[in-house]
XYZ file of N, CA and C in Angstrom:
837
model
N 223.010 17.691 -63.487
C 222.054 16.585 -63.349
C 222.467 15.616 -62.248
N 223.768 15.517 -61.940
C 224.230 14.564 -60.914
C 223.687 14.938 -59.531
N 223.797 16.212 -59.086
C 223.199 16.543 -57.778
C 221.693 16.313 -57.737
N 221.012 16.506 -58.862
C 219.565 16.296 -58.890
C 219.222 14.827 -58.692
N 219.961 13.932 -59.378
C 219.728 12.492 -59.218
C 220.074 12.049 -57.803
N 221.154 12.588 -57.249
C 221.510 12.255 -55.870
C 220.433 12.714 -54.892
N 219.860 13.879 -55.149
C 218.775 14.371 -54.295
C 217.572 13.436 -54.356
N 217.245 12.955 -55.554
C 216.115 12.037 -55.700
C 216.387 10.731 -54.962
N 217.607 10.206 -55.083
C 217.931 8.924 -54.448
C 217.880 9.027 -52.935
N 218.470 10.089 -52.376
C 218.561 10.190 -50.924
C 217.301 10.760 -50.275
N 216.425 11.383 -51.065
C 215.210 11.956 -50.491
C 214.031 10.993 -50.508
N 214.087 9.971 -51.335
C 213.010 8.982 -51.406
C 213.426 7.719 -50.652
N 212.684 7.381 -49.618
C 213.045 6.231 -48.780
C 212.979 4.928 -49.571
N 211.965 4.773 -50.419
C 211.822 3.530 -51.180
C 212.950 3.338 -52.180
N 213.503 4.448 -52.692
C 214.573 4.343 -53.677
C 215.906 4.058 -53.009
N 216.184 4.751 -51.923
C 217.507 4.589 -51.299
C 217.625 3.285 -50.507
N 216.557 2.493 -50.432
C 216.626 1.203 -49.762
C 216.946 0.064 -50.732
N 217.100 0.370 -52.003
C 217.444 -0.656 -52.986
C 218.936 -0.611 -53.287
N 219.511 -1.798 -53.437
C 220.964 -1.916 -53.617
C 221.436 -1.205 -54.870
N 220.722 -1.389 -55.982
C 221.177 -0.804 -57.250
C 221.190 0.715 -57.187
N 220.228 1.300 -56.471
C 220.187 2.757 -56.381
C 221.255 3.290 -55.426
N 221.544 2.548 -54.373
C 222.615 2.968 -53.477
C 223.968 2.925 -54.177
N 224.193 1.876 -54.966
C 225.448 1.790 -55.721
C 225.505 2.866 -56.803
N 224.365 3.133 -57.432
C 224.317 4.204 -58.422
C 224.629 5.551 -57.779
N 224.039 5.809 -56.609
C 224.322 7.058 -55.908
C 225.781 7.177 -55.507
N 226.392 6.066 -55.098
C 227.808 6.095 -54.733
C 228.683 6.381 -55.946
N 228.339 5.780 -57.082
C 229.103 6.040 -58.311
C 228.978 7.499 -58.746
N 227.762 8.043 -58.679
C 227.556 9.438 -59.060
C 228.273 10.386 -58.095
N 228.268 10.034 -56.805
C 228.963 10.867 -55.829
C 230.470 10.862 -56.085
N 231.035 9.704 -56.428
C 232.466 9.630 -56.754
C 232.795 10.482 -57.974
N 231.933 10.396 -58.992
C 232.158 11.208 -60.191
C 232.059 12.697 -59.882
N 231.095 13.059 -59.027
C 230.925 14.470 -58.686
C 232.137 15.002 -57.928
N 232.654 14.210 -56.986
C 233.850 14.626 -56.240
C 235.036 14.786 -57.179
N 235.201 13.832 -58.087
C 236.315 13.916 -59.039
C 236.198 15.162 -59.906
N 234.986 15.428 -60.419
C 234.791 16.588 -61.291
C 235.049 17.890 -60.541
N 234.611 17.968 -59.293
C 234.806 19.192 -58.522
C 236.285 19.467 -58.273
N 237.023 18.454 -57.823
C 238.433 18.661 -57.516
C 239.270 18.851 -58.781
N 238.907 18.144 -59.859
C 239.666 18.335 -61.091
C 239.396 19.717 -61.687
N 238.150 20.174 -61.597
C 237.835 21.530 -62.049
C 238.568 22.567 -61.213
N 238.660 22.323 -59.900
C 239.421 23.220 -59.033
C 240.890 23.272 -59.448
N 241.463 22.113 -59.740
C 242.860 22.067 -60.180
C 243.056 22.819 -61.488
N 242.143 22.597 -62.444
C 242.256 23.277 -63.736
C 242.079 24.787 -63.595
N 241.152 25.198 -62.707
C 240.933 26.626 -62.501
C 242.150 27.292 -61.862
N 242.775 26.614 -60.908
C 243.966 27.166 -60.272
C 245.117 27.284 -61.262
N 245.259 26.294 -62.125
C 246.316 26.357 -63.138
C 246.039 27.452 -64.158
N 244.755 27.607 -64.527
C 244.416 28.653 -65.488
C 244.646 30.043 -64.897
N 244.399 30.189 -63.590
C 244.620 31.470 -62.921
C 246.073 31.671 -62.485
N 246.918 30.653 -62.764
C 248.346 30.697 -62.397
C 248.533 30.880 -60.886
N 247.672 30.182 -60.138
C 247.808 30.167 -58.682
C 248.594 28.919 -58.299
N 249.757 29.097 -57.713
C 250.637 27.980 -57.415
C 250.305 27.388 -56.048
N 250.114 26.073 -56.029
C 249.818 25.375 -54.787
C 251.105 24.953 -54.087
N 251.119 24.969 -52.761
C 252.258 24.393 -52.042
C 252.347 22.890 -52.282
N 253.484 22.327 -51.952
C 253.691 20.904 -52.228
C 252.679 20.029 -51.488
N 252.414 20.307 -50.201
C 251.488 19.493 -49.433
C 250.062 19.611 -49.970
N 249.684 20.816 -50.388
C 248.346 20.996 -50.952
C 248.215 20.253 -52.277
N 249.294 20.252 -53.052
C 249.278 19.527 -54.324
C 249.150 18.033 -54.085
N 249.881 17.512 -53.106
C 249.809 16.086 -52.781
C 248.410 15.721 -52.290
N 247.811 16.584 -51.459
C 246.456 16.330 -50.966
C 245.446 16.328 -52.100
N 245.594 17.255 -53.031
C 244.694 17.307 -54.181
C 244.828 16.052 -55.029
N 246.050 15.598 -55.250
C 246.269 14.371 -56.012
C 245.661 13.165 -55.308
N 245.789 13.125 -53.981
C 245.232 12.005 -53.220
C 243.715 11.975 -53.329
N 243.053 13.140 -53.216
C 241.599 13.185 -53.311
C 241.123 12.787 -54.707
N 241.846 13.219 -55.719
C 241.498 12.823 -57.084
C 241.659 11.316 -57.279
N 242.758 10.759 -56.767
C 242.979 9.320 -56.883
C 241.928 8.541 -56.106
N 241.545 9.046 -54.944
C 240.530 8.383 -54.128
C 239.180 8.387 -54.834
N 238.800 9.517 -55.416
C 237.526 9.593 -56.133
C 237.541 8.706 -57.371
N 238.679 8.656 -58.067
C 238.790 7.809 -59.260
C 238.684 6.339 -58.882
N 239.363 5.932 -57.804
C 239.280 4.543 -57.328
C 237.874 4.215 -56.853
N 237.215 5.189 -56.205
C 235.848 4.962 -55.761
C 234.906 4.679 -56.921
N 235.046 5.431 -58.011
C 234.229 5.177 -59.184
C 234.536 3.842 -59.835
N 235.828 3.477 -59.872
C 236.237 2.205 -60.477
C 235.708 1.022 -59.672
N 235.883 1.043 -58.359
C 235.428 -0.066 -57.527
C 233.902 -0.145 -57.494
N 233.230 1.003 -57.549
C 231.769 0.981 -57.572
C 231.252 0.404 -58.878
N 231.957 0.663 -59.981
C 231.570 0.062 -61.268
C 231.638 -1.459 -61.191
N 232.677 -1.971 -60.546
C 232.777 -3.424 -60.359
C 231.636 -3.929 -59.481
N 231.305 -3.174 -58.422
C 230.214 -3.578 -57.534
C 228.874 -3.578 -58.259
N 228.659 -2.624 -59.163
C 227.411 -2.575 -59.932
C 227.290 -3.799 -60.828
N 228.389 -4.188 -61.453
C 228.361 -5.372 -62.310
C 228.105 -6.636 -61.482
N 228.752 -6.757 -60.329
C 228.509 -7.902 -59.458
C 227.074 -7.927 -58.954
N 226.508 -6.752 -58.670
C 225.109 -6.676 -58.251
C 224.186 -7.168 -59.360
N 224.456 -6.758 -60.595
C 223.663 -7.242 -61.734
C 223.819 -8.743 -61.915
N 225.030 -9.234 -61.720
C 225.318 -10.669 -61.851
C 224.508 -11.480 -60.839
N 224.501 -11.039 -59.584
C 223.766 -11.760 -58.540
C 222.259 -11.648 -58.755
N 221.786 -10.471 -59.172
C 220.346 -10.266 -59.360
C 219.782 -11.141 -60.470
N 220.572 -11.402 -61.504
C 220.079 -12.181 -62.643
C 220.229 -13.679 -62.399
N 221.368 -14.101 -61.885
C 221.619 -15.529 -61.715
C 221.050 -16.091 -60.413
N 220.884 -15.245 -59.390
C 220.337 -15.706 -58.102
C 219.186 -14.800 -57.670
N 218.094 -14.766 -58.444
C 217.012 -13.811 -58.122
C 216.296 -14.132 -56.813
N 216.161 -15.401 -56.467
C 215.447 -15.766 -55.249
C 216.273 -15.511 -53.991
N 217.587 -15.502 -54.125
C 218.460 -15.275 -52.975
C 219.040 -13.869 -52.957
N 218.603 -13.036 -53.912
C 219.202 -11.708 -54.055
C 218.969 -10.849 -52.807
N 217.738 -10.859 -52.296
C 217.422 -10.033 -51.130
C 218.197 -10.503 -49.904
N 218.442 -11.814 -49.812
C 219.190 -12.346 -48.679
C 220.669 -12.025 -48.808
N 221.192 -12.115 -50.039
C 222.619 -11.878 -50.246
C 222.981 -10.406 -50.140
N 222.112 -9.525 -50.654
C 222.420 -8.093 -50.668
C 221.272 -7.280 -50.082
N 221.039 -7.389 -48.774
C 220.044 -6.505 -48.142
C 220.602 -5.093 -48.033
N 219.734 -4.114 -47.767
C 220.220 -2.720 -47.663
C 221.300 -2.527 -46.613
N 221.201 -3.221 -45.478
C 222.218 -3.063 -44.427
C 223.582 -3.546 -44.897
N 223.601 -4.655 -45.611
C 224.884 -5.162 -46.117
C 225.423 -4.285 -47.233
N 224.528 -3.718 -48.038
C 224.978 -2.828 -49.112
C 225.665 -1.593 -48.545
N 225.137 -1.058 -47.438
C 225.777 0.099 -46.806
C 227.177 -0.244 -46.314
N 227.338 -1.435 -45.765
C 228.659 -1.870 -45.329
C 229.605 -2.034 -46.517
N 229.074 -2.537 -47.630
C 229.899 -2.699 -48.839
C 230.360 -1.336 -49.349
N 229.464 -0.343 -49.320
C 229.838 1.000 -49.770
C 230.925 1.591 -48.877
N 230.788 1.402 -47.555
C 231.829 1.870 -46.637
C 233.151 1.161 -46.925
N 233.086 -0.147 -47.199
C 234.296 -0.899 -47.527
C 234.913 -0.403 -48.831
N 234.082 -0.056 -49.804
C 234.590 0.474 -51.072
C 235.366 1.770 -50.857
N 234.822 2.656 -50.012
C 235.513 3.915 -49.750
C 236.787 3.700 -48.948
N 236.778 2.710 -48.045
C 238.001 2.406 -47.306
C 239.088 1.897 -48.251
N 238.703 1.030 -49.177
C 239.672 0.534 -50.167
C 240.120 1.662 -51.098
N 239.177 2.550 -51.435
C 239.527 3.671 -52.307
C 240.503 4.627 -51.644
N 240.423 4.750 -50.321
C 241.379 5.583 -49.607
C 242.685 4.875 -49.316
N 242.601 3.557 -49.029
C 243.811 2.805 -48.681
C 244.683 2.547 -49.901
N 244.056 2.297 -51.042
C 244.822 1.944 -52.245
C 245.758 3.076 -52.682
N 245.259 4.302 -52.903
C 246.208 5.386 -53.224
C 247.023 5.827 -52.021
N 246.469 5.626 -50.795
C 247.213 6.029 -49.605
C 248.512 5.263 -49.447
N 248.485 3.963 -49.736
C 249.710 3.155 -49.653
C 250.737 3.645 -50.664
N 250.272 3.929 -51.866
C 251.195 4.409 -52.899
C 251.803 5.759 -52.520
N 250.973 6.630 -51.970
C 251.486 7.949 -51.590
C 252.484 7.840 -50.439
N 252.250 6.891 -49.526
C 253.214 6.680 -48.453
C 254.534 6.147 -48.993
N 254.452 5.254 -49.980
C 255.683 4.728 -50.598
C 256.448 5.845 -51.290
N 255.724 6.682 -52.021
C 256.377 7.787 -52.723
C 256.966 8.791 -51.735
N 256.256 9.036 -50.626
C 256.756 9.984 -49.647
C 257.972 9.446 -48.902
N 257.946 8.147 -48.562
C 259.077 7.565 -47.829
C 260.327 7.455 -48.682
N 260.155 7.290 -50.000
C 261.313 7.203 -50.895
C 261.684 8.550 -51.502
N 260.995 9.610 -51.062
C 261.261 10.975 -51.555
C 261.157 11.036 -53.082
N 260.080 10.416 -53.589
C 259.882 10.354 -55.042
C 258.871 11.361 -55.545
N 258.440 12.291 -54.684
C 257.456 13.280 -55.088
C 258.137 14.487 -55.734
N 259.062 14.223 -56.625
C 259.775 15.306 -57.286
C 258.859 16.162 -58.149
N 257.905 15.568 -58.926
C 257.047 16.423 -59.755
C 256.205 17.403 -58.956
N 255.844 17.071 -57.708
C 254.985 17.951 -56.930
C 255.702 19.211 -56.479
N 257.033 19.246 -56.642
C 257.771 20.456 -56.310
C 257.547 21.511 -57.385
N 257.060 21.073 -58.535
C 256.811 22.008 -59.632
C 255.774 23.038 -59.229
N 255.869 24.194 -59.844
C 254.914 25.258 -59.526
C 253.516 24.915 -60.026
N 253.433 24.252 -61.171
C 252.131 23.907 -61.726
C 251.726 22.517 -61.248
N 250.664 22.436 -60.457
C 250.164 21.152 -59.964
C 249.104 20.640 -60.932
N 249.527 20.268 -62.121
C 248.631 19.760 -63.155
C 248.738 18.244 -63.196
N 247.608 17.563 -63.071
C 247.622 16.106 -63.003
C 248.218 15.473 -64.253
N 247.831 15.866 -65.483
C 248.451 15.249 -66.658
C 249.963 15.462 -66.718
N 250.411 16.667 -66.382
C 251.844 16.948 -66.434
C 252.583 16.116 -65.397
N 252.022 16.011 -64.198
C 252.676 15.252 -63.136
C 252.742 13.772 -63.494
N 251.670 13.236 -64.078
C 251.666 11.812 -64.452
C 252.731 11.517 -65.489
N 252.815 12.356 -66.514
C 253.781 12.078 -67.584
C 255.208 12.275 -67.105
N 255.438 13.222 -66.183
C 256.778 13.414 -65.647
C 257.139 12.326 -64.636
N 256.115 11.807 -63.921
C 256.382 10.757 -62.944
C 256.865 9.477 -63.609
N 256.414 9.240 -64.843
C 256.841 8.038 -65.556
C 258.305 8.100 -65.944
N 258.871 9.276 -65.917
C 260.292 9.420 -66.177
C 261.088 9.588 -64.880
N 260.428 9.286 -63.754
C 261.059 9.480 -62.460
C 261.739 8.232 -61.941
N 261.659 8.037 -60.622
C 262.371 6.954 -59.965
C 261.656 5.618 -60.164
N 262.324 4.551 -59.718
C 261.738 3.212 -59.845
C 260.515 3.037 -58.965
N 260.469 3.726 -57.803
C 259.308 3.624 -56.923
C 258.053 4.156 -57.603
N 258.198 5.242 -58.337
C 257.052 5.804 -59.063
C 256.587 4.846 -60.147
N 257.544 4.270 -60.872
C 257.178 3.334 -61.935
C 256.536 2.073 -61.360
N 257.017 1.627 -60.184
C 256.410 0.457 -59.550
C 254.962 0.732 -59.165
N 254.689 1.902 -58.614
C 253.320 2.279 -58.270
C 252.444 2.335 -59.514
N 253.007 2.835 -60.601
C 252.249 2.911 -61.848
C 251.873 1.517 -62.346
N 252.815 0.584 -62.317
C 252.532 -0.764 -62.815
C 251.562 -1.507 -61.900
N 251.650 -1.283 -60.606
C 250.690 -1.901 -59.690
C 249.281 -1.349 -59.916
N 249.193 -0.051 -60.139
C 247.886 0.553 -60.441
C 247.314 -0.016 -61.737
N 248.172 -0.177 -62.728
C 247.729 -0.758 -63.997
C 247.241 -2.182 -63.809
N 247.930 -2.946 -62.956
C 247.518 -4.326 -62.683
C 246.142 -4.378 -62.032
N 245.885 -3.488 -61.075
C 244.578 -3.451 -60.412
C 243.479 -3.093 -61.409
N 243.762 -2.150 -62.297
C 242.768 -1.757 -63.307
C 242.437 -2.920 -64.227
N 243.443 -3.658 -64.661
C 243.201 -4.791 -65.555
C 242.493 -5.935 -64.829
N 242.751 -6.112 -63.533
C 242.030 -7.122 -62.764
C 240.550 -6.768 -62.668
N 240.246 -5.498 -62.417
C 238.846 -5.050 -62.379
C 238.180 -5.230 -63.730
N 238.886 -4.888 -64.782
C 238.335 -5.040 -66.131
C 238.092 -6.504 -66.465
N 239.012 -7.379 -66.069
C 238.853 -8.818 -66.330
C 237.663 -9.380 -65.558
N 237.484 -8.932 -64.303
C 236.350 -9.393 -63.505
C 235.029 -8.978 -64.132
N 234.963 -7.742 -64.611
C 233.742 -7.256 -65.256
C 233.463 -8.044 -66.531
N 234.491 -8.296 -67.329
C 234.318 -9.041 -68.578
C 233.841 -10.469 -68.303
N 234.412 -11.120 -67.292
C 234.010 -12.487 -66.962
C 232.552 -12.537 -66.508
N 232.141 -11.563 -65.693
C 230.748 -11.536 -65.229
C 229.786 -11.368 -66.388
N 230.093 -10.476 -67.317
C 229.214 -10.266 -68.462
C 229.195 -11.477 -69.389
N 230.344 -12.122 -69.579
C 230.390 -13.317 -70.426
C 229.545 -14.437 -69.823
N 229.655 -14.642 -68.506
C 228.860 -15.680 -67.842
C 227.371 -15.352 -67.928
N 227.023 -14.081 -67.710
C 225.618 -13.678 -67.811
C 225.056 -13.935 -69.199
N 225.851 -13.639 -70.224
C 225.357 -13.819 -71.596
C 225.118 -15.286 -71.906
N 226.070 -16.148 -71.574
C 225.935 -17.563 -71.902
C 224.895 -18.256 -71.022
N 224.707 -17.760 -69.772
C 223.708 -18.361 -68.903
C 222.288 -18.013 -69.330
N 222.111 -16.812 -69.880
C 220.765 -16.342 -70.237
C 220.510 -16.390 -71.742
N 221.436 -16.957 -72.508
C 221.290 -16.964 -73.965
C 220.078 -17.770 -74.411
N 219.780 -18.864 -73.716
C 218.682 -19.742 -74.109
C 217.340 -19.346 -73.482
N 217.330 -18.285 -72.678
C 216.093 -17.913 -71.980
C 215.133 -17.095 -72.838
N 215.600 -16.580 -73.965
C 214.741 -15.817 -74.854
C 214.710 -14.326 -74.606
N 215.451 -13.836 -73.599
C 215.404 -12.399 -73.294
C 216.252 -11.585 -74.269
N 217.055 -12.261 -75.096
C 217.907 -11.550 -76.051
C 217.264 -11.426 -77.425
N 216.028 -11.909 -77.576
C 215.375 -11.851 -78.880
C 215.016 -10.412 -79.225
N 215.433 -9.989 -80.391
C 215.154 -8.626 -80.825
C 216.252 -7.665 -80.416
N 216.551 -6.741 -81.321
C 217.605 -5.770 -81.048
C 217.192 -4.801 -79.949
N 215.893 -4.503 -79.871
C 215.404 -3.524 -78.904
C 214.865 -4.158 -77.627
N 215.189 -5.422 -77.376
C 214.743 -6.045 -76.134
C 215.431 -5.384 -74.948
N 214.801 -5.515 -73.769
C 215.342 -4.842 -72.590
C 216.722 -5.390 -72.226
N 216.925 -6.684 -72.408
C 218.230 -7.270 -72.093
C 219.305 -6.734 -73.032
N 218.990 -6.633 -74.327
C 219.974 -6.127 -75.281
C 220.305 -4.663 -75.021
N 219.277 -3.870 -74.736
C 219.506 -2.451 -74.469
C 220.308 -2.273 -73.177
N 219.971 -3.060 -72.143
C 220.709 -2.977 -70.880
C 222.164 -3.385 -71.067
N 222.370 -4.467 -71.808
C 223.732 -4.944 -72.061
C 224.524 -3.895 -72.842
N 223.897 -3.286 -73.855
C 224.564 -2.257 -74.639
C 224.871 -1.032 -73.790
N 223.937 -0.660 -72.902
C 224.138 0.498 -72.037
C 225.298 0.265 -71.075
N 225.327 -0.911 -70.467
C 226.425 -1.242 -69.557
C 227.764 -1.208 -70.277
N 227.812 -1.820 -71.460
C 229.071 -1.860 -72.212
C 229.519 -0.466 -72.633
N 228.562 0.381 -73.008
C 228.916 1.744 -73.408
C 229.514 2.521 -72.242
N 228.868 2.425 -71.081
C 229.353 3.137 -69.899
C 230.732 2.631 -69.495
N 230.891 1.308 -69.465
C 232.178 0.741 -69.055
C 233.266 1.018 -70.079
N 232.910 1.047 -71.360
C 233.896 1.369 -72.389
C 234.422 2.784 -72.205
N 233.520 3.721 -71.949
C 233.950 5.101 -71.743
C 234.722 5.268 -70.435
N 234.510 4.374 -69.465
C 235.248 4.460 -68.220
C 236.660 3.902 -68.354
N 236.792 2.788 -69.073
C 238.077 2.097 -69.131
C 238.926 2.495 -70.330
N 238.317 3.007 -71.386
C 239.105 3.383 -72.562
C 240.126 4.473 -72.256
N 239.776 5.529 -71.485
C 240.812 6.522 -71.150
C 241.980 5.922 -70.382
N 241.696 4.973 -69.465
C 242.773 4.342 -68.710
C 243.668 3.508 -69.622
N 243.040 2.807 -70.583
C 243.841 2.034 -71.531
C 244.665 2.947 -72.437
N 244.060 4.066 -72.863
C 244.801 5.022 -73.686
C 245.977 5.606 -72.911
N 245.757 5.907 -71.624
C 246.843 6.419 -70.791
C 247.928 5.370 -70.596
N 247.532 4.105 -70.489
C 248.507 3.021 -70.323
C 249.371 2.875 -71.579
N 248.739 2.898 -72.759
C 249.498 2.783 -74.009
C 250.425 3.973 -74.192
N 249.904 5.161 -73.886
C 250.736 6.358 -74.009
C 251.913 6.318 -73.036
N 251.686 5.763 -71.840
C 252.762 5.652 -70.860
C 253.833 4.679 -71.319
N 253.423 3.570 -71.926
C 254.398 2.619 -72.447
C 255.257 3.256 -73.531
N 254.613 4.010 -74.415
C 255.366 4.674 -75.474
C 256.323 5.715 -74.910
N 255.890 6.391 -73.852
C 256.737 7.414 -73.249
C 257.916 6.783 -72.514
N 257.660 5.664 -71.808
C 258.740 5.004 -71.081
C 259.793 4.457 -72.034
N 259.342 3.899 -73.147
C 260.269 3.339 -74.133
C 260.825 4.386 -75.092
N 260.576 5.649 -74.805
C 261.100 6.782 -75.585
C 260.676 6.668 -77.046
N 259.471 6.167 -77.280
C 258.945 6.119 -78.648
C 258.386 7.477 -79.044
N 257.822 8.207 -78.077
C 257.301 9.544 -78.329
C 258.059 10.536 -77.446
N 258.051 11.779 -77.856
C 258.752 12.805 -77.086
C 257.955 13.203 -75.860
N 258.626 13.864 -74.928
C 257.972 14.279 -73.687
C 256.854 15.263 -73.957
N 257.064 16.185 -74.890
C 256.033 17.176 -75.197
C 254.795 16.502 -75.793
N 255.020 15.519 -76.673
C 253.889 14.784 -77.244
C 253.142 14.012 -76.169
N 253.885 13.406 -75.236
C 253.247 12.684 -74.148
C 252.401 13.586 -73.284
N 252.869 14.806 -73.034
C 252.093 15.748 -72.225
C 250.796 16.117 -72.943
N 250.870 16.336 -74.257
C 249.658 16.680 -75.004
C 248.662 15.518 -74.990
N 249.161 14.291 -75.138
C 248.269 13.129 -75.093
C 247.641 12.994 -73.707
N 248.439 13.193 -72.659
C 247.912 13.110 -71.300
C 246.862 14.192 -71.046
N 247.097 15.404 -71.562
C 246.106 16.475 -71.429
C 244.790 16.086 -72.103
N 244.871 15.460 -73.279
C 243.663 15.029 -73.980
C 242.925 13.952 -73.205
N 243.684 12.988 -72.662
C 243.063 11.891 -71.912
C 242.363 12.413 -70.663
N 243.060 13.250 -69.885
C 242.500 13.707 -68.609
C 241.404 14.748 -68.799
N 241.564 15.650 -69.759
C 240.619 16.759 -69.903
C 239.393 16.409 -70.733
N 239.477 15.365 -71.552
C 238.349 15.015 -72.423
C 237.868 13.585 -72.166
N 238.760 12.616 -72.367
C 238.336 11.220 -72.330
C 237.909 10.766 -70.937
N 238.560 11.267 -69.884
C 238.174 10.868 -68.535
C 236.996 11.670 -68.002
N 236.722 12.831 -68.584
C 235.566 13.626 -68.174
C 234.305 13.169 -68.898
N 234.449 12.702 -70.140
C 233.295 12.323 -70.954
C 232.425 11.246 -70.305
N 232.993 10.125 -69.794
C 232.108 9.121 -69.175
C 231.392 9.616 -67.935
N 232.006 10.518 -67.187
C 231.363 11.044 -65.990
C 230.228 11.987 -66.356
N 230.287 12.558 -67.554
C 229.191 13.399 -68.036
C 228.060 12.541 -68.607
N 228.423 11.457 -69.302
C 227.412 10.610 -69.931
C 226.762 9.635 -68.963
N 227.455 9.307 -67.858
C 226.960 8.279 -66.941
C 225.572 8.577 -66.383
N 225.283 9.794 -65.893
C 223.930 10.020 -65.360
C 222.842 9.948 -66.421
N 223.167 10.246 -67.682
C 222.159 10.207 -68.738
C 221.960 8.784 -69.265
N 223.061 8.044 -69.467
C 222.951 6.688 -69.999
C 222.511 5.681 -68.949
N 222.793 5.977 -67.678
C 222.540 4.994 -66.625
C 221.498 5.480 -65.623
N 221.704 6.665 -65.059
C 220.819 7.130 -63.999
C 219.402 7.399 -64.460
N 219.248 8.122 -65.567
C 217.913 8.484 -66.038
C 217.176 7.325 -66.671
N 217.852 6.193 -66.865
C 217.199 5.039 -67.466
C 216.254 4.348 -66.486
N 216.508 4.483 -65.205
C 215.624 3.879 -64.208
C 214.308 4.635 -64.169
N 213.213 3.876 -64.215
C 211.887 4.500 -64.276
C 211.585 5.307 -63.021
N 211.980 4.782 -61.854
C 211.672 5.478 -60.604
C 212.363 6.835 -60.539
N 213.631 6.875 -60.976
C 214.376 8.135 -60.927
C 213.831 9.118 -61.946
N 213.593 8.654 -63.174
C 213.070 9.562 -64.206
C 211.682 10.076 -63.842
N 210.840 9.210 -63.254
C 209.505 9.658 -62.854
C 209.589 10.682 -61.722
N 210.512 10.465 -60.785
C 210.665 11.427 -59.689
C 211.171 12.767 -60.198
N 212.098 12.725 -61.140
C 212.609 13.968 -61.715
C 211.515 14.716 -62.468
N 210.680 13.979 -63.213
C 209.588 14.625 -63.947
C 208.592 15.262 -62.984
N 208.326 14.583 -61.880
C 207.381 15.149 -60.914
C 207.951 16.392 -60.243
N 209.284 16.431 -60.055
C 209.897 17.620 -59.465
C 209.855 18.797 -60.443
N 210.145 18.504 -61.723
C 210.203 19.570 -62.724
C 208.814 20.112 -63.039
N 207.887 19.219 -63.240
C 206.562 19.662 -63.664
C 205.719 20.180 -62.509
N 205.977 19.657 -61.294
C 205.200 20.060 -60.104
C 203.692 19.915 -60.340
N 203.318 18.731 -60.741
C 201.893 18.495 -61.009
C 201.089 18.545 -59.722
N 199.929 19.132 -59.793
C 199.034 19.199 -58.655
C 197.899 18.191 -58.825
N 197.575 17.535 -57.711
C 196.496 16.554 -57.750
C 195.157 17.264 -57.860
N 194.289 16.695 -58.666
C 192.949 17.272 -58.842
C 191.899 16.215 -58.531
N 190.874 16.625 -57.831
C 189.798 15.700 -57.534
C 188.949 15.472 -58.774
N 188.646 14.215 -59.024
C 187.815 13.845 -60.169
C 186.477 13.352 -59.646
N 185.421 14.028 -60.059
C 184.093 13.642 -59.561
C 183.638 12.341 -60.230
């Protein structure tokens, strides 16, 4: 469904000129890239095809870049909603299509620079010991890296800090939106559009951030030797193979298909209705 929604967004001029749809397309593209490369990694491990060290590092970098792209785009979507609701008259001036394209390019630059700096630090300190392993499995490498050098642990804590900063920014935006619009009457009724939208956003963001929080808690337990290495690997396998894949599967259904323009375009493609003259 993700390539189909992307086709609808990029093939319709009226849709791809709106900020929310461009950000939605960028988020879906990040998820698609992550799913493709992670599936490739899992398939290679299942076939017992061993990657060279440089290929393993490149695969890890692309996965980290796609993951960061999805995370930063989620923050951009929340900020877009924040500006659209609180500044509706200035929204078109603040976020025109030309500026949105620049923001998307900036998001990808940050998504590449953020893991790129960490990978350079790990490479310069010769801390890529797990990548020498024959199996280039992301969960295994993450859990073994936490038992590695101080440079690896420093990168892990910095990554955790960035994730919590993004989560705090999203929470603050939603809290301000709720208290600013509480007296406007749009929250009346459980099935009101504001309540459903708020619930949908929270569900999507919960599924995006819960795996990262679970991985953070599991990493703390592993670092403090509360759980064994084998248990940590099993928990990491569960987080990466199920919990981190689940939101990327649910995102196009909970978020993408909810837009009337996208759902109507998809229905017209599937049904292929023909126009008939009415006398």
